[in-house]
Coordinates of C-alpha atoms in Angstrom, one line a residue:
Chain I
X5 CA 14.2 -20.2 -44.2
X6 CA 11.0 -20.5 -42.1
X7 CA 8.8 -17.6 -41.7
X8 CA 9.6 -16.0 -38.3
X9 CA 6.9 -13.3 -38.5
X10 CA 4.6 -15.3 -36.2
X11 CA 7.2 -15.0 -33.5
X12 CA 7.0 -11.2 -33.6
X13 CA 4.1 -10.7 -31.2
X14 CA 5.4 -13.0 -28.4
X15 CA 8.9 -11.6 -28.8
X16 CA 7.7 -8.1 -28.5
X17 CA 5.7 -9.1 -25.3
X18 CA 8.9 -10.6 -23.8
X19 CA 11.1 -7.7 -24.9
X20 CA 8.8 -4.9 -23.7
X21 CA 9.6 -5.3 -19.9
X22 CA 13.3 -5.8 -20.7
X23 CA 13.3 -2.5 -22.7
X24 CA 11.4 -0.7 -19.9
X25 CA 14.0 -2.0 -17.4
X26 CA 16.8 -0.8 -19.6
X27 CA 15.2 2.6 -20.0
X28 CA 14.7 2.8 -16.3
X29 CA 18.4 1.9 -15.6
X30 CA 19.6 4.6 -18.1
X31 CA 17.3 7.1 -16.4
X32 CA 18.6 6.1 -12.9
X33 CA 22.1 6.5 -14.2
X34 CA 21.4 9.9 -15.5
X35 CA 19.8 11.0 -12.2
X36 CA 22.8 9.6 -10.2
X37 CA 25.3 11.4 -12.4
X38 CA 23.6 14.7 -12.1
X39 CA 23.1 14.2 -8.4
X40 CA 26.9 14.1 -8.0
X41 CA 27.8 17.2 -9.9
X42 CA 26.9 20.9 -9.3
X43 CA 24.7 22.9 -9.5
X44 CA 23.0 21.5 -6.5
X45 CA 19.7 22.9 -5.3
X46 CA 19.6 22.3 -1.6
X47 CA 16.7 24.7 -1.0
X48 CA 14.6 22.7 -3.5
X49 CA 15.5 19.4 -1.8
X50 CA 14.5 20.8 1.6
X51 CA 11.2 22.2 0.1
X52 CA 10.2 18.9 -1.5
X53 CA 11.3 17.1 1.7
X54 CA 9.1 19.3 3.8
X55 CA 6.0 18.9 1.5
X56 CA 6.5 15.2 1.3
X57 CA 6.9 14.7 5.0
X58 CA 4.0 16.9 5.9
X59 CA 1.7 15.3 3.3
X60 CA 2.7 11.7 4.3
X61 CA 2.7 12.3 8.1
X62 CA -1.0 11.9 8.7
X63 CA -1.4 8.8 6.5
X64 CA 1.7 7.1 8.0
X65 CA 0.5 7.7 11.6
X66 CA -3.1 6.7 10.6
X67 CA -1.9 3.4 9.2
X68 CA 0.9 2.5 11.6
X69 CA -1.1 3.1 14.8
X70 CA -4.0 0.8 14.0
X71 CA -1.5 -1.8 12.9
X72 CA 0.1 -1.7 16.3
X73 CA -3.3 -1.9 17.9
X74 CA -4.3 -5.0 15.8
X75 CA -1.0 -6.6 16.7
X76 CA -1.8 -6.2 20.4
X77 CA -5.3 -7.7 19.9
X78 CA -4.1 -10.7 18.0
X79 CA -0.9 -11.1 20.1
X80 CA -3.0 -11.1 23.3
X81 CA -5.4 -13.6 21.8
X82 CA -2.5 -16.0 21.1
X83 CA -0.3 -15.4 24.2
X84 CA -3.2 -15.7 26.6
X85 CA -3.6 -19.3 25.5
X86 CA -0.2 -20.0 27.0
X87 CA -0.6 -17.4 29.8
X88 CA 2.4 -15.5 28.4
X89 CA 0.9 -12.0 28.1
X90 CA 4.2 -10.5 29.2
X91 CA 5.8 -11.4 25.9
X92 CA 3.3 -9.1 24.1
X93 CA 5.4 -6.0 24.1
X94 CA 8.5 -7.7 22.7
X95 CA 6.4 -9.1 19.9
X96 CA 5.0 -5.6 19.2
X97 CA 8.4 -4.0 19.2
X98 CA 10.0 -6.7 17.0
X99 CA 7.2 -6.6 14.4
X100 CA 6.9 -2.9 14.3
X101 CA 10.6 -1.9 14.3
X102 CA 11.8 -4.6 12.0
X103 CA 9.1 -5.0 9.4
X104 CA 5.8 -3.2 9.8
X105 CA 7.0 0.4 10.2
X106 CA 9.5 0.3 7.4
X107 CA 7.1 -1.5 5.0
X108 CA 4.0 0.5 5.9
X109 CA 5.8 3.8 5.9
X110 CA 7.3 3.0 2.5
X111 CA 4.0 1.9 1.0
X112 CA 2.4 5.1 2.3
X113 CA 5.2 7.3 1.0
X114 CA 4.9 5.5 -2.4
X115 CA 1.1 6.0 -2.4
X116 CA 1.2 9.6 -1.3
X117 CA 4.6 11.2 -1.9
X118 CA 5.7 9.0 -4.9
X119 CA 2.4 9.3 -6.7
X120 CA 2.2 13.1 -6.2
X121 CA 5.8 13.3 -7.5
X122 CA 4.7 11.3 -10.6
X123 CA 1.6 13.4 -11.0
X124 CA 3.5 16.7 -10.8
X125 CA 6.3 15.6 -13.2
X126 CA 3.7 14.0 -15.5
X127 CA 1.6 17.2 -15.6
X128 CA 4.8 19.2 -16.3
X129 CA 5.6 16.8 -19.1
X130 CA 2.1 17.0 -20.6
X131 CA 2.1 20.8 -20.4
X132 CA 5.6 21.0 -22.0
X133 CA 7.0 22.7 -18.9
X134 CA 9.9 20.3 -18.9
X135 CA 10.7 21.2 -22.5
X136 CA 10.4 24.9 -21.5
X137 CA 13.0 24.3 -18.7
X138 CA 15.3 22.7 -21.3
X139 CA 14.8 25.7 -23.6
X140 CA 16.0 28.0 -20.8
X141 CA 19.2 26.0 -20.7
X142 CA 18.4 24.4 -17.4
X143 CA 18.8 20.7 -17.1
X144 CA 15.3 19.4 -16.4
X145 CA 16.5 16.2 -14.7
X146 CA 18.9 18.2 -12.5
X147 CA 16.4 20.8 -11.6
X148 CA 13.1 18.9 -11.3
X149 CA 14.0 15.2 -10.8
X150 CA 17.1 15.1 -8.6
X151 CA 15.7 17.2 -5.7
X152 CA 12.5 15.1 -5.7
X153 CA 14.5 11.8 -5.6
X154 CA 16.8 13.2 -2.8
X155 CA 13.8 14.5 -0.9
X156 CA 12.0 11.1 -1.0
X157 CA 15.3 9.4 0.1
X158 CA 15.5 11.7 3.1
X159 CA 11.9 11.7 4.1
X160 CA 11.2 8.0 4.1
X161 CA 13.5 7.1 7.0
X162 CA 12.1 10.1 9.0
X163 CA 8.6 8.8 8.4
X164 CA 9.7 5.3 9.3
X165 CA 10.7 6.6 12.7
X166 CA 7.4 8.4 13.1
X167 CA 5.5 5.3 12.0
X168 CA 7.4 3.1 14.4
X169 CA 6.6 5.4 17.3
X170 CA 3.0 5.5 16.3
X171 CA 2.8 1.7 16.0
X172 CA 4.3 1.1 19.4
X173 CA 2.1 3.7 21.0
X174 CA -0.9 2.1 19.3
X175 CA 0.1 -1.3 20.7
X176 CA 0.7 0.2 24.1
X177 CA -2.7 1.9 24.0
X178 CA -4.6 -1.2 23.2
X179 CA -2.7 -3.5 25.6
X180 CA -2.7 -1.2 28.6
X181 CA -5.7 1.2 28.3
X182 CA -8.2 -1.1 26.5
X183 CA -7.2 -4.6 27.7
X184 CA -5.8 -3.6 31.1
X185 CA -2.4 -5.2 30.9
X186 CA 0.1 -3.7 33.4
X187 CA 2.0 -0.8 31.8
X188 CA 5.3 -1.5 33.7
X189 CA 5.5 -5.0 32.2
X190 CA 4.8 -3.7 28.7
X191 CA 7.6 -1.0 28.9
X192 CA 10.0 -3.3 30.7
X193 CA 9.7 -6.2 28.2
X194 CA 9.8 -4.0 25.2
X195 CA 13.6 -4.1 24.5
X196 CA 14.2 -7.8 25.4
X197 CA 14.4 -8.9 21.8
X198 CA 15.2 -5.6 20.0
X199 CA 17.9 -3.0 20.4
X200 CA 19.0 0.2 18.8
X201 CA 20.4 -1.9 15.9
X202 CA 16.9 -2.7 14.8
X203 CA 16.0 1.0 14.7
X204 CA 19.1 1.7 12.6
X205 CA 18.3 -1.3 10.4
X206 CA 14.9 0.1 9.7
X207 CA 16.4 3.5 8.9
X208 CA 18.9 1.9 6.4
X209 CA 16.2 -0.2 4.8
X210 CA 13.8 2.8 4.3
X211 CA 16.6 4.9 2.9
X212 CA 17.0 2.3 0.1
X213 CA 13.2 2.1 -0.3
X214 CA 12.9 5.9 -0.5
X215 CA 15.5 6.0 -3.2
X216 CA 13.6 3.3 -5.1
X217 CA 10.3 5.2 -4.7
X218 CA 11.9 8.5 -5.9
X219 CA 13.5 6.9 -9.0
X220 CA 10.4 4.8 -10.0
X221 CA 8.0 7.7 -9.5
X222 CA 10.0 10.3 -11.3
X223 CA 10.7 7.8 -14.1
X224 CA 7.0 7.3 -14.7
X225 CA 6.2 11.0 -14.4
X226 CA 9.1 12.2 -16.5
X227 CA 8.2 9.9 -19.4
X228 CA 4.4 10.3 -19.1
X229 CA 2.5 10.5 -22.4
X230 CA -1.1 10.8 -23.6
X231 CA -2.8 13.7 -21.7
X232 CA -4.6 13.5 -18.5
X233 CA -5.2 9.7 -18.8
X234 CA -1.4 9.3 -19.2
X235 CA -0.8 11.1 -15.9
X236 CA -3.4 8.8 -14.2
X237 CA -1.6 5.8 -15.7
X238 CA 1.8 7.0 -14.5
X239 CA 0.5 7.5 -10.9
X240 CA -1.0 4.0 -11.0
X241 CA 2.2 2.3 -12.2
X242 CA 4.3 4.3 -9.7
X243 CA 2.5 2.9 -6.7
X244 CA 2.3 -0.7 -7.9
X245 CA 5.9 -1.0 -9.3
X246 CA 7.7 0.7 -6.4
X247 CA 5.7 -1.4 -3.9
X248 CA 6.6 -4.5 -5.8
X249 CA 10.3 -3.5 -6.0
X250 CA 10.8 -2.8 -2.3
X251 CA 8.8 -5.8 -1.1
X252 CA 11.0 -8.1 -3.2
X253 CA 14.2 -6.3 -2.1
X254 CA 13.0 -6.4 1.5
X255 CA 13.1 -10.2 1.5
X256 CA 16.7 -10.2 0.5
X257 CA 17.7 -7.5 3.0
X258 CA 15.9 -9.4 5.8
X259 CA 17.6 -12.6 4.7
X260 CA 20.9 -10.9 4.8
X261 CA 20.3 -9.4 8.3
X262 CA 18.5 -12.3 10.1
X263 CA 18.1 -15.3 7.8
X264 CA 20.9 -17.5 8.9
X265 CA 20.4 -21.1 7.8
X266 CA 20.3 -23.5 10.7
X267 CA 18.0 -25.4 13.1
X268 CA 16.4 -24.0 16.2
Chain F
X93 CA -24.5 28.1 6.5
X94 CA -20.7 27.6 7.0
X95 CA -19.2 27.0 10.3
X96 CA -16.5 29.7 9.9
X97 CA -15.2 29.2 13.5
X98 CA -13.6 25.9 12.5
X99 CA -10.0 25.9 11.2
X100 CA -10.2 25.6 7.4
X101 CA -8.4 22.2 7.0
X102 CA -10.9 20.7 9.3
X103 CA -13.8 22.4 7.5
X104 CA -12.6 21.1 4.1
X105 CA -12.1 17.6 5.6
X106 CA -15.7 17.6 7.0
X107 CA -16.9 18.9 3.7
X108 CA -15.2 16.0 1.9
X109 CA -16.7 13.5 4.4
X110 CA -20.1 15.0 3.9
X111 CA -20.0 14.9 0.1
X112 CA -18.7 11.3 0.3
X113 CA -21.7 10.4 2.4
X114 CA -24.0 12.1 -0.1
X115 CA -22.2 10.3 -3.0
X116 CA -22.8 6.9 -1.3
X117 CA -26.5 7.7 -0.6
X118 CA -27.1 8.9 -4.2
X119 CA -25.3 5.9 -5.5
X120 CA -27.2 3.4 -3.3
X121 CA -30.5 5.0 -4.4
X122 CA -29.6 4.9 -8.1
X123 CA -28.4 1.3 -7.9
X124 CA -31.6 0.2 -6.1
X125 CA -33.7 1.8 -8.7
X126 CA -31.8 1.0 -12.0
X127 CA -29.4 -1.8 -11.1
X128 CA -26.1 -2.4 -12.9
X129 CA -26.2 -2.8 -16.7
X130 CA -26.4 -6.6 -17.5
X131 CA -23.2 -8.4 -18.3
X132 CA -21.0 -5.7 -17.0
X133 CA -20.6 -7.1 -13.5
X134 CA -18.8 -10.2 -14.5
X135 CA -16.7 -8.3 -16.9
X136 CA -15.5 -5.8 -14.2
X137 CA -14.9 -8.7 -11.8
X138 CA -12.8 -10.4 -14.4
X139 CA -10.9 -7.2 -15.2
X140 CA -10.2 -6.3 -11.6
X141 CA -9.2 -9.8 -10.7
X142 CA -6.9 -10.4 -13.7
X143 CA -5.2 -7.0 -13.4
X144 CA -4.4 -7.4 -9.7
X145 CA -3.6 -11.1 -9.7
X146 CA 0.1 -11.1 -10.8
X147 CA 1.2 -8.4 -8.4
X148 CA -0.8 -9.9 -5.6
X149 CA 0.8 -13.3 -6.1
X150 CA 4.3 -11.9 -6.0
X151 CA 3.7 -9.6 -3.1
X152 CA 1.9 -12.3 -1.0
X153 CA 4.7 -14.7 -1.7
X154 CA 7.4 -12.3 -0.5
X155 CA 5.3 -11.2 2.5
X156 CA 5.0 -14.9 3.5
X157 CA 8.7 -15.4 3.3
X158 CA 9.2 -12.4 5.5
X159 CA 6.7 -13.5 8.2
X160 CA 8.5 -16.8 8.3
X161 CA 11.9 -15.3 8.7
X162 CA 10.9 -12.7 11.3
X163 CA 8.8 -15.2 13.2
X164 CA 11.7 -17.6 13.4
X165 CA 14.0 -14.9 14.6
X166 CA 11.5 -13.6 17.2
X167 CA 10.7 -17.1 18.6
X168 CA 14.2 -18.7 18.4
X169 CA 15.6 -16.9 21.5
X170 CA 12.7 -18.2 23.5
X171 CA 13.3 -21.8 22.2
X172 CA 10.2 -21.7 20.0
X173 CA 11.5 -22.0 16.5
X174 CA 8.9 -24.6 15.9
X175 CA 6.1 -22.1 16.4
X176 CA 6.9 -20.5 13.1
X177 CA 4.1 -22.5 11.4
X178 CA 1.5 -21.1 13.8
X179 CA 2.9 -17.6 13.5
X180 CA 2.7 -17.7 9.7
X181 CA -0.8 -19.1 9.6
X182 CA -2.2 -16.8 12.2
X183 CA -0.6 -13.6 10.9
X184 CA -1.2 -14.5 7.3
X185 CA -4.8 -15.7 7.5
X186 CA -6.2 -13.3 10.1
X187 CA -4.6 -10.0 9.3
X188 CA -2.1 -9.8 6.5
X189 CA -3.8 -11.5 3.6
X190 CA -7.0 -9.4 3.7
X191 CA -5.0 -6.2 4.1
X192 CA -2.4 -7.0 1.5
X193 CA -5.1 -8.1 -1.0
X194 CA -7.1 -4.9 -0.3
X195 CA -4.0 -2.7 -0.6
X196 CA -2.9 -4.2 -3.9
X197 CA -6.5 -4.0 -5.3
X198 CA -6.6 -0.4 -4.1
X199 CA -3.2 0.4 -5.7
X200 CA -4.1 -1.4 -9.0
X201 CA -7.8 -1.4 -9.6
X202 CA -8.8 1.5 -7.3
X203 CA -6.4 3.9 -8.9
X204 CA -7.6 2.8 -12.3
X205 CA -11.2 3.4 -11.4
X206 CA -10.3 6.9 -10.1
X207 CA -8.4 7.8 -13.2
X208 CA -10.9 6.4 -15.6
X209 CA -13.8 8.1 -14.0
X210 CA -11.8 11.3 -13.5
X211 CA -10.9 11.4 -17.2
X212 CA -14.6 10.8 -18.1
X213 CA -15.5 13.7 -15.8
X214 CA -13.0 16.2 -17.3
X215 CA -13.9 15.2 -20.8
X216 CA -17.6 15.7 -19.9
X217 CA -18.5 12.2 -20.8
X218 CA -20.4 11.8 -17.5
X219 CA -22.5 14.9 -18.4
X220 CA -23.1 13.3 -21.8
X221 CA -24.4 10.1 -20.0
X222 CA -26.8 12.2 -18.0
X223 CA -28.0 14.0 -21.2
X224 CA -28.7 10.5 -22.6
X225 CA -30.8 9.8 -19.5
X226 CA -28.4 7.1 -18.3
X227 CA -27.8 7.3 -14.6
X228 CA -24.0 7.6 -14.3
X229 CA -23.9 6.0 -10.8
X230 CA -25.8 2.9 -11.9
X231 CA -23.9 2.7 -15.2
X232 CA -20.3 3.4 -14.0
X233 CA -20.1 2.7 -10.3
X234 CA -22.5 -0.2 -9.7
X235 CA -20.8 -2.8 -12.0
X236 CA -17.4 -1.9 -10.4
X237 CA -18.8 -2.3 -6.9
X238 CA -20.4 -5.7 -7.5
X239 CA -17.4 -6.8 -9.4
X240 CA -14.9 -5.9 -6.7
X241 CA -17.1 -7.4 -3.9
X242 CA -17.2 -10.7 -5.9
X243 CA -13.5 -10.8 -6.7
X244 CA -11.7 -9.5 -3.6
X245 CA -12.7 -12.4 -1.3
X246 CA -11.3 -14.8 -3.9
X247 CA -8.1 -12.8 -4.2
X248 CA -7.8 -12.9 -0.4
X249 CA -8.0 -16.7 -0.4
X250 CA -5.3 -16.8 -3.2
X251 CA -3.2 -14.5 -1.1
X252 CA -3.5 -16.7 2.0
X253 CA -2.5 -19.7 0.0
X254 CA 0.6 -18.0 -1.4
X255 CA 1.6 -16.7 2.0
X256 CA 1.4 -20.2 3.6
X257 CA 3.2 -21.8 0.6
X258 CA 6.0 -19.4 0.6
X259 CA 6.3 -19.4 4.4
X260 CA 6.5 -23.2 4.2
X261 CA 9.2 -23.1 1.6
X262 CA 11.3 -20.7 3.5
X263 CA 10.9 -22.5 6.8
X264 CA 11.8 -25.9 5.3
X265 CA 14.4 -25.0 2.8
X266 CA 16.1 -21.9 4.1
X267 CA 15.7 -22.3 7.9
X268 CA 15.9 -26.1 7.9
X269 CA 12.7 -26.7 10.0
X270 CA 10.7 -29.9 9.8
X271 CA 7.9 -29.7 7.2
X272 CA 5.4 -31.8 9.0
X273 CA 5.9 -29.9 12.3
X274 CA 5.3 -26.6 10.3
X275 CA 2.0 -28.0 8.9
X276 CA 0.9 -29.3 12.3
X277 CA 1.4 -26.0 14.0
X278 CA 0.0 -24.1 11.1
X279 CA -3.3 -26.0 11.2
X280 CA -3.4 -25.7 15.0
X281 CA -3.3 -21.9 14.8
X282 CA -6.3 -21.4 12.6
X283 CA -9.9 -22.6 12.3
X284 CA -12.1 -22.7 9.3
X285 CA -14.0 -19.7 10.6
X286 CA -10.9 -17.6 10.2
X287 CA -11.2 -18.0 6.4
X288 CA -14.8 -16.8 6.5
X289 CA -13.8 -13.8 8.6
X290 CA -11.1 -13.0 6.1
X291 CA -13.6 -13.0 3.3
X292 CA -16.0 -10.9 5.3
X293 CA -13.2 -8.3 5.8
X294 CA -12.5 -8.5 2.0
X295 CA -16.1 -7.8 1.1
X296 CA -16.0 -4.7 3.4
X297 CA -12.7 -3.5 2.0
X298 CA -14.0 -3.9 -1.5
X299 CA -17.0 -1.7 -0.7
X300 CA -14.6 0.9 0.8
X301 CA -12.1 0.9 -2.1
X302 CA -14.7 1.1 -4.8
X303 CA -16.8 3.9 -3.3
X304 CA -13.8 6.0 -2.2
X305 CA -12.0 5.6 -5.6
X306 CA -15.2 6.4 -7.6
X307 CA -15.9 9.3 -5.3
X308 CA -12.6 10.9 -6.0
X309 CA -13.0 10.2 -9.7
X310 CA -16.4 11.9 -9.8
X311 CA -15.1 14.9 -7.9
X312 CA -12.0 15.2 -10.0
X313 CA -10.7 18.7 -10.7
X314 CA -9.9 20.0 -14.2
X315 CA -6.7 19.1 -16.1
X316 CA -4.0 16.5 -15.9
X317 CA -3.1 17.6 -12.3
X318 CA -6.7 16.9 -11.3
X319 CA -6.6 13.3 -12.5
X320 CA -3.2 12.8 -10.9
X321 CA -4.5 14.2 -7.6
X322 CA -7.7 12.2 -7.7
X323 CA -5.8 9.0 -8.3
X324 CA -3.3 9.8 -5.6
X325 CA -6.0 10.5 -3.0
X326 CA -8.0 7.4 -4.0
X327 CA -5.3 5.0 -3.0
X328 CA -4.2 6.8 0.1
X329 CA -7.6 7.4 1.5
X330 CA -8.9 3.9 0.8
X331 CA -5.7 2.4 2.4
X332 CA -6.1 4.5 5.5
X333 CA -9.8 3.8 5.9
X334 CA -9.3 0.1 5.4
X335 CA -6.5 -0.2 7.9
X336 CA -8.2 2.0 10.5
X337 CA -11.5 0.1 10.3
X338 CA -9.6 -3.2 10.2
X339 CA -8.7 -2.6 13.9
X340 CA -12.3 -2.4 14.9
X341 CA -13.3 -5.4 12.8
X342 CA -10.5 -7.4 14.3
X343 CA -11.4 -6.3 17.8
X344 CA -15.0 -7.4 17.2
X345 CA -14.1 -10.7 15.6
X346 CA -11.1 -11.7 17.7
X347 CA -10.8 -9.4 20.7
X348 CA -13.4 -11.4 22.7
X349 CA -11.6 -14.7 22.4
X350 CA -10.2 -16.1 25.7

């Protein structure tokens, strides 16, 4: 019988993420089960939704609008090589509606809403407020976690629509006001490649991303440990992991919607 | 004197901007006088780079696949499926790689800076440094600043490479395009100077991320909520400042082209 003790450290390194994933799945299952059964707290959901949306509104607009403007600058520098400036607005609307607004809005919601959700829950955990909730015979997941997850799920698609509007307006501003392209052409060509289906596609995507952000952030906050530094750590991991999760999922969703195999 | 006629959110915003400016001035003065502690710069660069590298690789790869898919879908109705290579290289090299690298470093290393320095602040370790006549700006912020400006351009180049590689793989194996046509259009779209511009952007983003994150760490409020809040603000504010100023940098670098 060989000595297997030397394998202990690598095995632990491999098993740690598997364990974390398992714990996360159990947590997600608990949240889902409690979301489906009363008591519900609709006023808490609305309150968290309101705080999240108002806190994320300015960052989402402040990031999406410059991205639309950059898109116009770069798009014009390419299209003017072919004399095809009229294609600019369809490029802007495709890029903003299908990818940029959903991804940027979700990244900003993860950075602002998700991380403040993790920070709040983490601080409650460190100060033993979550334990106090349990002592009062109130289910802490049902009262503290479920409304936050639902609020993020609701707020992300709304912010996506806001971000898309800001991005297209930013693109319009640069193309028409700064670069002097004709406004009528911009507006007329905007819907040649896109339609209402793209708007709804973005809304569906961001609903999924919002649920992921809610679950990941409340998982890290709910199980925060180790004082103030632990809360900082939880916030850090929330932003990174939820971004990672929805960028990977985004590829598969995009492939499912548009990625048909075949030649041009 | 307080300008009490201003609405209070605007006043507190201006107050924050002003204290950030003072923070940068103090920091620059201290660094010019004392310099970073020897040996720390390379260590910080190594830590920031290694910590952000795995996530950056994965995110860049998936962003590259997405640009290829969306570019193909946007150009195919116009009969330009072959232009995907150009689209991937232009979008990736000029805009997305610098921004994605900066966003990931802000999310990973920037939040860590804010929470580390915030924890030091609330445990009064920064005051302890001052008592020992060690300048906290030169000792804590300067190595991080030099480290991030060294490593972020390198991360940007790695991110460009991952985007192009994954865009190529998706175009050739999932969309069935010709590989050599992809490469031909990809090299037509960009010039060597684009890489230089990308690295210039990265240096600027590094300066922004480091000073903003350390500023929020230094001004951290008491208690666990304070650290959470500082970390949260660090990533949001540095992302917003990077993206907003990116527009002006792109306008200066690329807006004048024919």
